[in-house]
Amino acid sequence: MHDKTLTQLANALGSGELSSRELTEHYLQRIQHSGATLNSFITVTADQALAQADAADQARANGNAGWLAGLPLALKDIFCTQGVKTSCGSRMLDNFTAPYDATVVEKLKAAGTVSLGKTNMDEFAMGSSNENSYYGPVNNPWDLSAVPGGSSGGSAAAVAAGLTPAALGTDTGGSIRQPAAFCGITGLKPTYGRVSRYGMIAYASSLDQAGPMARSAEDCAHLLNVMAGHDVRDSTSVARGVPDYAETLNASLSGLKIGLPQEYFGEGLDPDVEKAVREAVRVYESLGATVRDVSLPHTHYAIPAYYVIAPAEASSNLSRFDGVRFGHRCDNPSDLIDLYKRSRAEGFGDEVQRRILIGTHTLSEGFFDAYYTKAQKVRRLIRQDFLDAFEDVDVLMGPASPTPAFDLGAKKDPVSMYLQDIYTIAVNLAGIPGISVPAGFVGRRPVGLQILGTHFAEAQLLNVAHQFQQTTDWHLQRPDFAEESA
Ligand code: GLN
């Protein structure tokens, strides 16, 4: 059952071959069985899941079940879930039970999905390996000595291992696409503003975006159909119609113009990753696409600009965690200042504290213009690079990450970890959508092909990804782990 895609499971539910209860029990069992090995879940909501499954089965019997009704999902622990612990991977929120549902959670519930639980993640979504979680690292099901990527590492590992058919992630600088690449699954970061951020714990508000992680582009299309849309509770969500993303999956790619950014194929790129990506591009040529080289000349500045802007926004967003209103509070504070200091020192891990320090510094008087204002100007140039490229081509293709998954504990200094996001971060600065699809292996470790489109081109990206998955079967391969723990 767990080797099926969401689409295949939806069909099995529709034909009555399977009930949502059977499906849900199967996945809950798998989570329990592999929990200790992978550490991909922080919280499992078995009782709630079974109640939702029964309600979906009932709705189907009454003839009013939608496409997603009865399908199990997992949620990154950054999404507020009413009555369920929402930790954001942090000791700070270890004791926090959200009093309301995030908009995407509310929408997926209303569509009849079953929530299996909350997945592990880097603390406050800061990281590229899931090693920054208060709840410990996640192992990559393809190779347990490798990281699953981050920050949505728990979601990616759980989908790859067949513990859930799909999961939600968030992407501020690559956190959906890079773990999707490392775990051999499909992950879509939508255009900024396409999906509501309401109830999603904020890291860097001008960059954060939620998206689907699943085994195929088709599965992602069905999830995005429900997740996307304007929300009056998020003023940055865009009031723009939501097309049926599943309807255009089979459009022909004949005449598609693909650009290969030369900056994404330079120094630092693992030759085996490059080979897999170039082979994937050849598959597109065989489908009728034309390929040309393009340039995104400001790519080099993306990481420095991001590491000014993201920590600045984070330092502001995280100031609400002060030990007073909610979250961790230190024992026996001597006065108010002591309460603030110790609660924050105890509640936040090292990487989060590092970002707060950087952000506080760059926003301080005397440094603001030199750092923050400058970074915003660079951001504009990076955005313009993409808009110029999309004058000439329909989509851009390249690797999602310069290397396959690295070993747990391998990256000791923060800067080498930050460099991991070299191909994903500019996309968030520009606000455009991107998808990572499985495109081969280096040894046992998967490689992700990244496809980028202009603002609101999700339907096109899903179409382009789906056509690749009609021709190749990288996305259907499973780690041995998924079979062994059957
Ligand atoms: N790795 C990047 C960071 O640490 C991006 C994380 C993300 O997309 N949430 O900030």
CSV table of C-alpha atoms and ligand atoms in Angstrom, one decimal:
chain,number,residue,atom,x,y,z
A,1,MET,CA,0.0,0.0,0.0
A,2,HIS,CA,2.7,2.4,1.0
A,3,ASP,CA,4.5,2.1,-2.4
A,4,LYS,CA,1.5,3.8,-4.0
A,5,THR,CA,1.3,7.5,-4.9
A,6,LEU,CA,-1.4,9.7,-3.4
A,7,THR,CA,-3.2,9.6,-6.8
A,8,GLN,CA,-3.2,5.8,-6.8
A,9,LEU,CA,-4.5,5.7,-3.2
A,10,ALA,CA,-7.2,8.2,-4.1
A,11,ASN,CA,-8.3,5.9,-6.8
A,12,ALA,CA,-8.3,2.9,-4.4
A,13,LEU,CA,-10.4,4.9,-1.9
A,14,GLY,CA,-12.7,6.0,-4.7
A,15,SER,CA,-13.3,2.4,-6.0
A,16,GLY,CA,-14.0,1.1,-2.5
A,17,GLU,CA,-11.0,-1.2,-2.8
A,18,LEU,CA,-9.6,0.4,0.4
A,19,SER,CA,-11.0,2.3,3.3
A,20,SER,CA,-9.4,5.3,4.9
A,21,ARG,CA,-9.3,3.5,8.2
A,22,GLU,CA,-7.3,0.6,6.7
A,23,LEU,CA,-5.0,3.1,5.0
A,24,THR,CA,-4.5,5.2,8.1
A,25,GLU,CA,-3.9,2.1,10.4
A,26,HIS,CA,-1.3,0.9,7.9
A,27,TYR,CA,0.7,4.2,7.9
A,28,LEU,CA,0.4,4.6,11.7
A,29,GLN,CA,1.8,1.1,12.1
A,30,ARG,CA,4.7,2.0,9.8
A,31,ILE,CA,5.4,5.2,11.7
A,32,GLN,CA,5.5,3.3,15.0
A,33,HIS,CA,7.7,0.6,13.5
A,34,SER,CA,10.4,2.9,12.0
A,35,GLY,CA,10.0,5.8,14.4
A,36,ALA,CA,13.2,5.3,16.4
A,37,THR,CA,15.4,4.6,13.3
A,38,LEU,CA,14.3,7.7,11.3
A,39,ASN,CA,13.1,10.1,14.0
A,40,SER,CA,11.0,11.8,11.3
A,41,PHE,CA,8.0,12.6,13.5
A,42,ILE,CA,7.9,14.8,16.6
A,43,THR,CA,4.3,14.0,17.4
A,44,VAL,CA,2.0,11.3,16.1
A,45,THR,CA,-1.7,12.0,16.3
A,46,ALA,CA,-3.1,8.5,16.1
A,47,ASP,CA,-6.5,9.0,17.7
A,48,GLN,CA,-7.2,12.1,15.7
A,49,ALA,CA,-6.1,10.4,12.5
A,50,LEU,CA,-8.4,7.4,13.1
A,51,ALA,CA,-11.4,9.7,13.9
A,52,GLN,CA,-10.7,11.7,10.7
A,53,ALA,CA,-10.4,8.5,8.7
A,54,ASP,CA,-13.7,7.2,10.0
A,55,ALA,CA,-15.3,10.6,9.2
A,56,ALA,CA,-13.9,10.4,5.6
A,57,ASP,CA,-15.2,6.9,5.1
A,58,GLN,CA,-18.6,8.0,6.3
A,59,ALA,CA,-18.5,11.0,3.9
A,60,ARG,CA,-17.7,8.7,1.1
A,61,ALA,CA,-20.5,6.3,2.0
A,62,ASN,CA,-22.8,9.4,1.9
A,63,GLY,CA,-21.5,10.3,-1.5
A,64,ASN,CA,-19.9,13.6,-0.6
A,65,ALA,CA,-16.2,12.9,-0.5
A,66,GLY,CA,-13.8,15.1,-2.4
A,67,TRP,CA,-10.6,14.0,-4.2
A,68,LEU,CA,-8.4,14.2,-1.1
A,69,ALA,CA,-10.9,12.8,1.4
A,70,GLY,CA,-9.5,10.0,3.5
A,71,LEU,CA,-5.9,10.4,2.4
A,72,PRO,CA,-3.3,10.5,5.1
A,73,LEU,CA,-0.7,13.4,5.3
A,74,ALA,CA,2.0,14.6,7.7
A,75,LEU,CA,2.5,18.2,8.7
A,76,LYS,CA,5.9,19.9,9.3
A,77,ASP,CA,5.8,21.0,12.9
A,78,ILE,CA,5.9,24.6,11.9
A,79,PHE,CA,2.1,24.6,11.1
A,80,CYS,CA,-0.2,25.5,14.0
A,81,THR,CA,-2.6,22.6,14.7
A,82,GLN,CA,-5.4,23.2,17.1
A,83,GLY,CA,-5.1,21.2,20.3
A,84,VAL,CA,-1.9,19.5,19.1
A,85,LYS,CA,1.7,20.4,20.2
A,86,THR,CA,3.4,22.7,17.7
A,87,SER,CA,7.1,22.9,18.6
A,88,CYS,CA,8.8,24.3,15.4
A,89,GLY,CA,11.6,21.9,16.4
A,90,SER,CA,12.5,24.1,19.3
A,91,ARG,CA,12.8,23.7,23.1
A,92,MET,CA,11.2,27.1,23.2
A,93,LEU,CA,7.8,25.7,22.0
A,94,ASP,CA,8.2,22.2,23.5
A,95,ASN,CA,5.3,23.0,25.8
A,96,PHE,CA,3.2,24.8,23.2
A,97,THR,CA,-0.2,23.6,22.1
A,98,ALA,CA,-1.6,25.7,19.3
A,99,PRO,CA,-5.1,27.2,20.0
A,100,TYR,CA,-6.0,27.3,16.3
A,101,ASP,CA,-5.3,25.8,12.9
A,102,ALA,CA,-3.1,27.4,10.2
A,103,THR,CA,-5.1,28.2,7.1
A,104,VAL,CA,-3.5,25.4,5.1
A,105,VAL,CA,-4.2,22.9,7.9
A,106,GLU,CA,-7.8,24.2,8.0
A,107,LYS,CA,-8.2,23.8,4.3
A,108,LEU,CA,-6.7,20.3,4.2
A,109,LYS,CA,-9.0,19.3,7.1
A,110,ALA,CA,-12.0,20.6,5.3
A,111,ALA,CA,-11.0,18.6,2.2
A,112,GLY,CA,-11.2,15.5,4.4
A,113,THR,CA,-7.6,14.6,4.7
A,114,VAL,CA,-6.2,12.6,7.7
A,115,SER,CA,-3.4,14.1,9.7
A,116,LEU,CA,-0.9,11.5,10.9
A,117,GLY,CA,1.2,13.9,12.9
A,118,LYS,CA,3.8,16.5,13.0
A,119,THR,CA,7.2,16.0,11.4
A,120,ASN,CA,10.7,16.8,12.6
A,121,MET,CA,12.5,19.9,11.3
A,122,ASP,CA,15.4,22.3,11.9
A,123,GLU,CA,14.6,24.6,14.8
A,124,PHE,CA,12.5,27.5,13.5
A,125,ALA,CA,13.3,26.2,10.0
A,126,MET,CA,16.9,27.3,10.2
A,127,GLY,CA,19.1,24.7,8.6
A,128,SER,CA,19.9,22.5,5.6
A,129,SER,CA,20.3,19.1,7.3
A,130,ASN,CA,17.8,18.8,10.0
A,131,GLU,CA,20.6,18.6,12.5
A,132,ASN,CA,19.4,21.7,14.3
A,133,SER,CA,16.3,20.2,15.8
A,134,TYR,CA,15.8,20.1,19.5
A,135,TYR,CA,14.4,16.6,19.0
A,136,GLY,CA,17.5,15.3,17.4
A,137,PRO,CA,18.5,14.7,13.8
A,138,VAL,CA,16.5,12.7,11.2
A,139,ASN,CA,18.2,9.9,9.2
A,140,ASN,CA,17.9,9.7,5.4
A,141,PRO,CA,16.0,6.5,4.6
A,142,TRP,CA,18.2,5.9,1.5
A,143,ASP,CA,21.3,5.8,3.7
A,144,LEU,CA,20.9,6.1,7.4
A,145,SER,CA,24.3,7.7,7.8
A,146,ALA,CA,23.2,10.7,5.6
A,147,VAL,CA,21.2,13.7,6.5
A,148,PRO,CA,17.7,14.0,4.9
A,149,GLY,CA,18.3,17.7,4.1
A,150,GLY,CA,16.5,20.6,5.9
A,151,SER,CA,14.7,22.3,7.2
A,152,SER,CA,11.7,20.1,6.2
A,153,GLY,CA,13.8,16.9,6.7
A,154,GLY,CA,11.2,15.0,8.7
A,155,SER,CA,8.6,15.5,6.0
A,156,ALA,CA,11.0,14.4,3.2
A,157,ALA,CA,12.2,11.4,5.1
A,158,ALA,CA,8.7,10.3,6.0
A,159,VAL,CA,7.5,10.4,2.4
A,160,ALA,CA,10.6,8.6,1.1
A,161,ALA,CA,10.3,5.9,3.7
A,162,GLY,CA,6.6,5.3,3.0
A,163,LEU,CA,5.5,6.5,6.4
A,164,THR,CA,3.0,8.9,4.8
A,165,PRO,CA,2.1,9.3,1.1
A,166,ALA,CA,2.6,13.1,1.3
A,167,ALA,CA,3.6,15.9,3.7
A,168,LEU,CA,3.7,19.6,4.0
A,169,GLY,CA,6.9,21.6,4.1
A,170,THR,CA,8.0,25.2,4.1
A,171,ASP,CA,10.7,26.8,2.1
A,172,THR,CA,12.5,30.1,3.1
A,173,GLY,CA,15.7,29.4,1.2
A,174,GLY,CA,15.3,25.8,-0.1
A,175,SER,CA,13.8,23.9,2.7
A,176,ILE,CA,11.3,22.0,0.5
A,177,ARG,CA,13.4,21.5,-2.6
A,178,GLN,CA,16.7,20.5,-1.0
A,179,PRO,CA,15.3,17.8,1.4
A,180,ALA,CA,13.1,16.6,-1.5
A,181,ALA,CA,16.2,16.3,-3.6
A,182,PHE,CA,18.2,14.5,-0.8
A,183,CYS,CA,15.3,12.0,-0.2
A,184,GLY,CA,14.3,11.3,-3.8
A,185,ILE,CA,10.8,12.8,-3.6
A,186,THR,CA,9.0,15.7,-5.4
A,187,GLY,CA,8.7,19.0,-3.6
A,188,LEU,CA,7.2,22.3,-4.8
A,189,LYS,CA,7.9,25.8,-3.4
A,190,PRO,CA,5.0,28.0,-4.7
A,191,THR,CA,5.3,31.6,-5.7
A,192,TYR,CA,5.5,33.9,-2.6
A,193,GLY,CA,1.9,34.8,-1.8
A,194,ARG,CA,0.3,31.8,-3.5
A,195,VAL,CA,-0.3,30.0,-0.2
A,196,SER,CA,-1.4,31.6,3.0
A,197,ARG,CA,1.2,31.9,5.7
A,198,TYR,CA,-1.4,32.4,8.5
A,199,GLY,CA,-0.7,30.0,11.3
A,200,MET,CA,2.7,29.1,9.9
A,201,ILE,CA,5.3,30.0,12.5
A,202,ALA,CA,7.3,32.9,11.0
A,203,TYR,CA,11.0,32.6,10.2
A,204,ALA,CA,11.6,35.2,7.5
A,205,SER,CA,8.2,36.6,6.6
A,206,SER,CA,9.1,38.0,3.2
A,207,LEU,CA,10.6,34.6,2.1
A,208,ASP,CA,8.6,31.9,3.8
A,209,GLN,CA,6.2,29.8,1.7
A,210,ALA,CA,4.4,26.5,2.3
A,211,GLY,CA,4.2,23.7,-0.2
A,212,PRO,CA,3.5,20.1,-0.9
A,213,MET,CA,6.1,17.2,-0.7
A,214,ALA,CA,5.0,13.9,-2.3
A,215,ARG,CA,6.1,11.2,-4.6
A,216,SER,CA,5.0,12.7,-7.8
A,217,ALA,CA,4.2,16.1,-9.4
A,218,GLU,CA,0.7,14.8,-9.9
A,219,ASP,CA,0.3,14.3,-6.2
A,220,CYS,CA,1.7,17.8,-5.6
A,221,ALA,CA,-0.8,19.3,-8.0
A,222,HIS,CA,-3.8,17.8,-6.1
A,223,LEU,CA,-2.4,19.1,-2.8
A,224,LEU,CA,-1.7,22.6,-4.2
A,225,ASN,CA,-5.3,22.7,-5.5
A,226,VAL,CA,-6.5,22.8,-1.9
A,227,MET,CA,-3.6,24.7,-0.3
A,228,ALA,CA,-3.5,27.7,-2.7
A,229,GLY,CA,-5.6,30.8,-2.7
A,230,HIS,CA,-6.2,34.2,-1.1
A,231,ASP,CA,-6.6,34.4,2.7
A,232,VAL,CA,-8.0,37.6,4.3
A,233,ARG,CA,-5.9,36.7,7.4
A,234,ASP,CA,-2.6,37.0,5.4
A,235,SER,CA,-2.2,40.3,3.8
A,236,THR,CA,0.7,39.0,1.7
A,237,SER,CA,-1.4,36.2,0.1
A,238,VAL,CA,-2.4,37.2,-3.4
A,239,ALA,CA,-6.0,37.6,-4.5
A,240,ARG,CA,-5.7,35.7,-7.8
A,241,GLY,CA,-7.7,32.7,-9.1
A,242,VAL,CA,-6.4,29.2,-8.4
A,243,PRO,CA,-6.4,27.1,-11.6
A,244,ASP,CA,-7.0,23.4,-11.4
A,245,TYR,CA,-3.3,22.3,-11.4
A,246,ALA,CA,-4.2,18.7,-12.2
A,247,GLU,CA,-5.9,19.6,-15.4
A,248,THR,CA,-2.9,20.8,-17.3
A,249,LEU,CA,-0.4,18.1,-16.3
A,250,ASN,CA,-0.6,16.4,-19.7
A,251,ALA,CA,0.0,19.5,-21.9
A,252,SER,CA,2.6,18.8,-24.6
A,253,LEU,CA,6.1,20.1,-24.0
A,254,SER,CA,6.8,20.4,-27.7
A,255,GLY,CA,8.5,23.8,-28.2
A,256,LEU,CA,9.2,24.4,-24.5
A,257,LYS,CA,12.2,26.7,-24.1
A,258,ILE,CA,14.5,25.6,-21.3
A,259,GLY,CA,17.3,27.8,-20.0
A,260,LEU,CA,20.3,26.4,-18.2
A,261,PRO,CA,21.8,29.1,-15.9
A,262,GLN,CA,25.5,28.9,-16.4
A,263,GLU,CA,26.0,30.0,-12.7
A,264,TYR,CA,24.3,26.7,-11.6
A,265,PHE,CA,26.8,24.5,-13.4
A,266,GLY,CA,30.1,26.0,-12.1
A,267,GLU,CA,32.6,25.4,-9.4
A,268,GLY,CA,31.4,23.4,-6.4
A,269,LEU,CA,29.0,21.2,-8.4
A,270,ASP,CA,29.5,17.5,-7.9
A,271,PRO,CA,30.3,16.0,-11.3
A,272,ASP,CA,27.9,13.1,-10.8
A,273,VAL,CA,25.1,15.5,-9.9
A,274,GLU,CA,25.8,17.5,-13.0
A,275,LYS,CA,25.7,14.3,-15.1
A,276,ALA,CA,22.3,13.3,-13.8
A,277,VAL,CA,20.9,16.8,-14.3
A,278,ARG,CA,22.3,17.0,-17.9
A,279,GLU,CA,20.8,13.6,-18.7
A,280,ALA,CA,17.4,14.8,-17.4
A,281,VAL,CA,17.7,17.8,-19.7
A,282,ARG,CA,18.3,15.4,-22.6
A,283,VAL,CA,15.0,13.7,-21.7
A,284,TYR,CA,13.3,17.0,-22.2
A,285,GLU,CA,14.9,17.5,-25.5
A,286,SER,CA,13.5,14.1,-26.5
A,287,LEU,CA,10.1,15.4,-25.5
A,288,GLY,CA,10.4,18.3,-27.9
A,289,ALA,CA,12.0,21.0,-25.7
A,290,THR,CA,14.8,23.3,-26.9
A,291,VAL,CA,17.7,24.1,-24.6
A,292,ARG,CA,19.9,27.2,-24.3
A,293,ASP,CA,22.4,28.6,-21.8
A,294,VAL,CA,21.3,31.7,-19.9
A,295,SER,CA,23.0,33.8,-17.2
A,296,LEU,CA,21.8,35.0,-13.8
A,297,PRO,CA,24.7,37.3,-13.2
A,298,HIS,CA,23.9,38.2,-9.6
A,299,THR,CA,23.7,34.6,-8.3
A,300,HIS,CA,26.9,35.0,-6.5
A,301,TYR,CA,25.3,37.6,-4.2
A,302,ALA,CA,22.3,35.5,-3.2
A,303,ILE,CA,23.8,33.8,-0.2
A,304,PRO,CA,25.2,37.0,1.4
A,305,ALA,CA,22.0,38.9,0.7
A,306,TYR,CA,19.9,36.1,2.2
A,307,TYR,CA,22.0,35.9,5.3
A,308,VAL,CA,21.4,39.6,6.0
A,309,ILE,CA,17.6,39.6,5.2
A,310,ALA,CA,16.6,36.3,6.7
A,311,PRO,CA,18.3,36.8,10.1
A,312,ALA,CA,17.0,40.4,10.2
A,313,GLU,CA,13.4,39.2,9.8
A,314,ALA,CA,14.0,36.3,12.1
A,315,SER,CA,15.4,38.5,14.9
A,316,SER,CA,12.2,40.5,14.7
A,317,ASN,CA,9.8,37.5,14.4
A,318,LEU,CA,11.5,35.7,17.3
A,319,SER,CA,11.3,38.6,19.7
A,320,ARG,CA,7.9,37.4,20.7
A,321,PHE,CA,9.4,34.4,22.4
A,322,ASP,CA,10.2,36.2,25.7
A,323,GLY,CA,9.1,33.7,28.3
A,324,VAL,CA,6.1,35.8,29.2
A,325,ARG,CA,3.2,35.0,26.9
A,326,PHE,CA,3.9,31.5,25.8
A,327,GLY,CA,6.7,29.1,25.3
A,328,HIS,CA,9.6,28.2,27.6
A,329,ARG,CA,10.0,30.1,30.8
A,330,CYS,CA,13.1,29.8,33.0
A,331,ASP,CA,12.8,28.8,36.7
A,332,ASN,CA,12.9,31.3,39.5
A,333,PRO,CA,13.8,34.5,37.6
A,334,SER,CA,15.2,37.2,39.8
A,335,ASP,CA,13.6,40.0,37.8
A,336,LEU,CA,12.1,40.7,34.4
A,337,ILE,CA,15.4,41.1,32.6
A,338,ASP,CA,16.7,37.8,34.0
A,339,LEU,CA,13.4,36.2,32.9
A,340,TYR,CA,13.9,37.4,29.3
A,341,LYS,CA,17.6,36.5,29.2
A,342,ARG,CA,17.5,33.0,30.7
A,343,SER,CA,14.2,32.0,29.0
A,344,ARG,CA,15.7,32.9,25.6
A,345,ALA,CA,19.1,31.4,26.3
A,346,GLU,CA,17.6,28.1,27.4
A,347,GLY,CA,14.8,28.0,24.9
A,348,PHE,CA,16.8,28.7,21.7
A,349,GLY,CA,19.5,26.5,20.2
A,350,ASP,CA,22.9,27.7,19.0
A,351,GLU,CA,21.9,28.3,15.3
A,352,VAL,CA,18.8,30.3,16.2
A,353,GLN,CA,20.8,32.4,18.7
A,354,ARG,CA,23.5,33.0,16.0
A,355,ARG,CA,20.8,34.3,13.6
A,356,ILE,CA,19.2,36.5,16.2
A,357,LEU,CA,22.6,38.0,16.9
A,358,ILE,CA,23.3,38.6,13.2
A,359,GLY,CA,19.8,40.1,12.6
A,360,THR,CA,20.0,42.3,15.6
A,361,HIS,CA,23.3,43.6,14.5
A,362,THR,CA,22.4,44.3,10.9
A,363,LEU,CA,19.2,46.1,12.0
A,364,SER,CA,20.9,48.3,14.5
A,365,GLU,CA,21.4,52.0,14.1
A,366,GLY,CA,24.5,52.8,12.1
A,367,PHE,CA,24.6,49.4,10.4
A,368,PHE,CA,21.1,49.3,8.9
A,369,ASP,CA,21.9,51.1,5.6
A,370,ALA,CA,25.2,49.4,5.2
A,371,TYR,CA,23.7,45.9,5.5
A,372,TYR,CA,19.9,45.7,5.4
A,373,THR,CA,19.2,48.4,2.8
A,374,LYS,CA,22.1,47.2,0.6
A,375,ALA,CA,20.8,43.6,0.8
A,376,GLN,CA,17.4,44.7,-0.3
A,377,LYS,CA,18.9,46.4,-3.3
A,378,VAL,CA,20.8,43.3,-4.2
A,379,ARG,CA,17.6,41.3,-3.8
A,380,ARG,CA,16.0,43.5,-6.4
A,381,LEU,CA,18.8,42.8,-8.9
A,382,ILE,CA,18.5,39.1,-8.3
A,383,ARG,CA,14.8,39.2,-9.0
A,384,GLN,CA,15.5,41.2,-12.2
A,385,ASP,CA,18.0,38.5,-13.3
A,386,PHE,CA,15.1,35.9,-13.3
A,387,LEU,CA,12.6,38.3,-15.0
A,388,ASP,CA,15.2,38.9,-17.8
A,389,ALA,CA,15.8,35.2,-18.2
A,390,PHE,CA,12.1,34.5,-18.5
A,391,GLU,CA,11.9,37.0,-21.4
A,392,ASP,CA,13.8,34.4,-23.4
A,393,VAL,CA,12.9,31.0,-21.9
A,394,ASP,CA,9.9,29.3,-20.3
A,395,VAL,CA,11.6,27.5,-17.5
A,396,LEU,CA,15.1,27.2,-16.0
A,397,MET,CA,16.7,23.9,-15.0
A,398,GLY,CA,19.6,23.0,-12.9
A,399,PRO,CA,20.5,21.0,-9.8
A,400,ALA,CA,18.6,21.5,-6.6
A,401,SER,CA,21.7,21.1,-4.6
A,402,PRO,CA,25.4,21.0,-5.4
A,403,THR,CA,25.9,17.6,-3.9
A,404,PRO,CA,23.8,14.6,-2.9
A,405,ALA,CA,23.0,14.2,0.8
A,406,PHE,CA,26.1,14.5,2.9
A,407,ASP,CA,26.9,12.5,6.0
A,408,LEU,CA,25.4,13.4,9.4
A,409,GLY,CA,27.9,15.5,11.3
A,410,ALA,CA,29.9,16.3,8.2
A,411,LYS,CA,29.4,20.1,8.0
A,412,LYS,CA,30.8,21.6,11.1
A,413,ASP,CA,31.0,25.3,10.3
A,414,PRO,CA,27.9,27.3,9.6
A,415,VAL,CA,29.2,28.9,6.4
A,416,SER,CA,29.8,25.5,4.7
A,417,MET,CA,26.2,24.7,5.6
A,418,TYR,CA,24.9,28.0,4.3
A,419,LEU,CA,26.7,27.3,0.9
A,420,GLN,CA,24.5,24.2,0.5
A,421,ASP,CA,21.6,26.5,-0.6
A,422,ILE,CA,23.5,28.2,-3.4
A,423,TYR,CA,20.9,27.0,-6.1
A,424,THR,CA,17.8,27.4,-4.0
A,425,ILE,CA,18.1,30.7,-2.1
A,426,ALA,CA,17.9,33.2,-5.0
A,427,VAL,CA,14.5,31.8,-5.9
A,428,ASN,CA,13.0,32.9,-2.5
A,429,LEU,CA,14.6,36.3,-2.8
A,430,ALA,CA,12.9,36.6,-6.2
A,431,GLY,CA,9.6,35.2,-5.0
A,432,ILE,CA,9.3,32.8,-8.0
A,433,PRO,CA,8.2,29.1,-7.8
A,434,GLY,CA,10.5,26.1,-8.0
A,435,ILE,CA,10.1,22.3,-7.9
A,436,SER,CA,12.6,19.5,-7.3
A,437,VAL,CA,12.0,16.2,-9.0
A,438,PRO,CA,14.1,13.0,-8.6
A,439,ALA,CA,16.5,12.6,-11.5
A,440,GLY,CA,19.0,9.8,-10.6
A,441,PHE,CA,21.4,8.7,-7.9
A,442,VAL,CA,25.0,9.1,-6.9
A,443,GLY,CA,25.6,5.7,-5.3
A,444,ARG,CA,22.5,5.2,-3.1
A,445,ARG,CA,21.9,8.9,-2.6
A,446,PRO,CA,19.2,10.6,-4.8
A,447,VAL,CA,19.8,13.7,-7.1
A,448,GLY,CA,17.1,16.4,-7.5
A,449,LEU,CA,16.5,18.3,-10.8
A,450,GLN,CA,15.3,21.8,-10.0
A,451,ILE,CA,12.8,23.5,-12.4
A,452,LEU,CA,12.0,27.2,-12.0
A,453,GLY,CA,9.3,29.3,-13.5
A,454,THR,CA,8.2,32.9,-13.4
A,455,HIS,CA,5.7,34.2,-10.8
A,456,PHE,CA,2.5,32.1,-10.6
A,457,ALA,CA,3.8,29.5,-13.1
A,458,GLU,CA,3.0,26.6,-10.8
A,459,ALA,CA,0.7,24.9,-13.4
A,460,GLN,CA,3.6,25.0,-15.9
A,461,LEU,CA,6.1,23.6,-13.5
A,462,LEU,CA,3.8,20.8,-12.5
A,463,ASN,CA,3.2,20.0,-16.1
A,464,VAL,CA,6.9,20.0,-17.0
A,465,ALA,CA,7.7,17.8,-13.9
A,466,HIS,CA,4.8,15.4,-14.6
A,467,GLN,CA,5.9,14.9,-18.2
A,468,PHE,CA,9.4,13.9,-17.0
A,469,GLN,CA,7.8,11.5,-14.6
A,470,GLN,CA,5.7,9.9,-17.4
A,471,THR,CA,9.0,9.2,-19.2
A,472,THR,CA,11.3,8.2,-16.3
A,473,ASP,CA,10.8,6.2,-13.1
A,474,TRP,CA,13.3,7.8,-10.7
A,475,HIS,CA,10.4,9.1,-8.6
A,476,LEU,CA,9.0,5.6,-8.2
A,477,GLN,CA,12.2,4.1,-6.8
A,478,ARG,CA,12.1,3.3,-3.1
A,479,PRO,CA,14.9,2.9,-0.5
A,480,ASP,CA,15.3,-0.6,0.8
A,481,PHE,CA,14.3,0.8,4.1
A,482,ALA,CA,10.7,1.3,2.8
A,483,GLU,CA,10.5,-2.3,1.9
A,484,GLU,CA,12.2,-3.8,5.0
A,485,SER,CA,9.9,-2.0,7.4
A,486,ALA,CA,6.8,-3.2,5.5
B,1,GLN,N1,19.0,26.6,4.9
B,1,GLN,C1,18.4,27.9,4.8
B,1,GLN,C2,18.4,28.5,6.2
B,1,GLN,O1,19.0,27.9,7.0
B,1,GLN,C3,16.9,27.8,4.3
B,1,GLN,C4,16.0,27.2,5.3
B,1,GLN,C5,14.6,27.2,4.9
B,1,GLN,O2,14.3,27.3,3.7
B,1,GLN,N2,13.7,27.3,5.9
B,1,GLN,O3,18.0,29.6,6.4
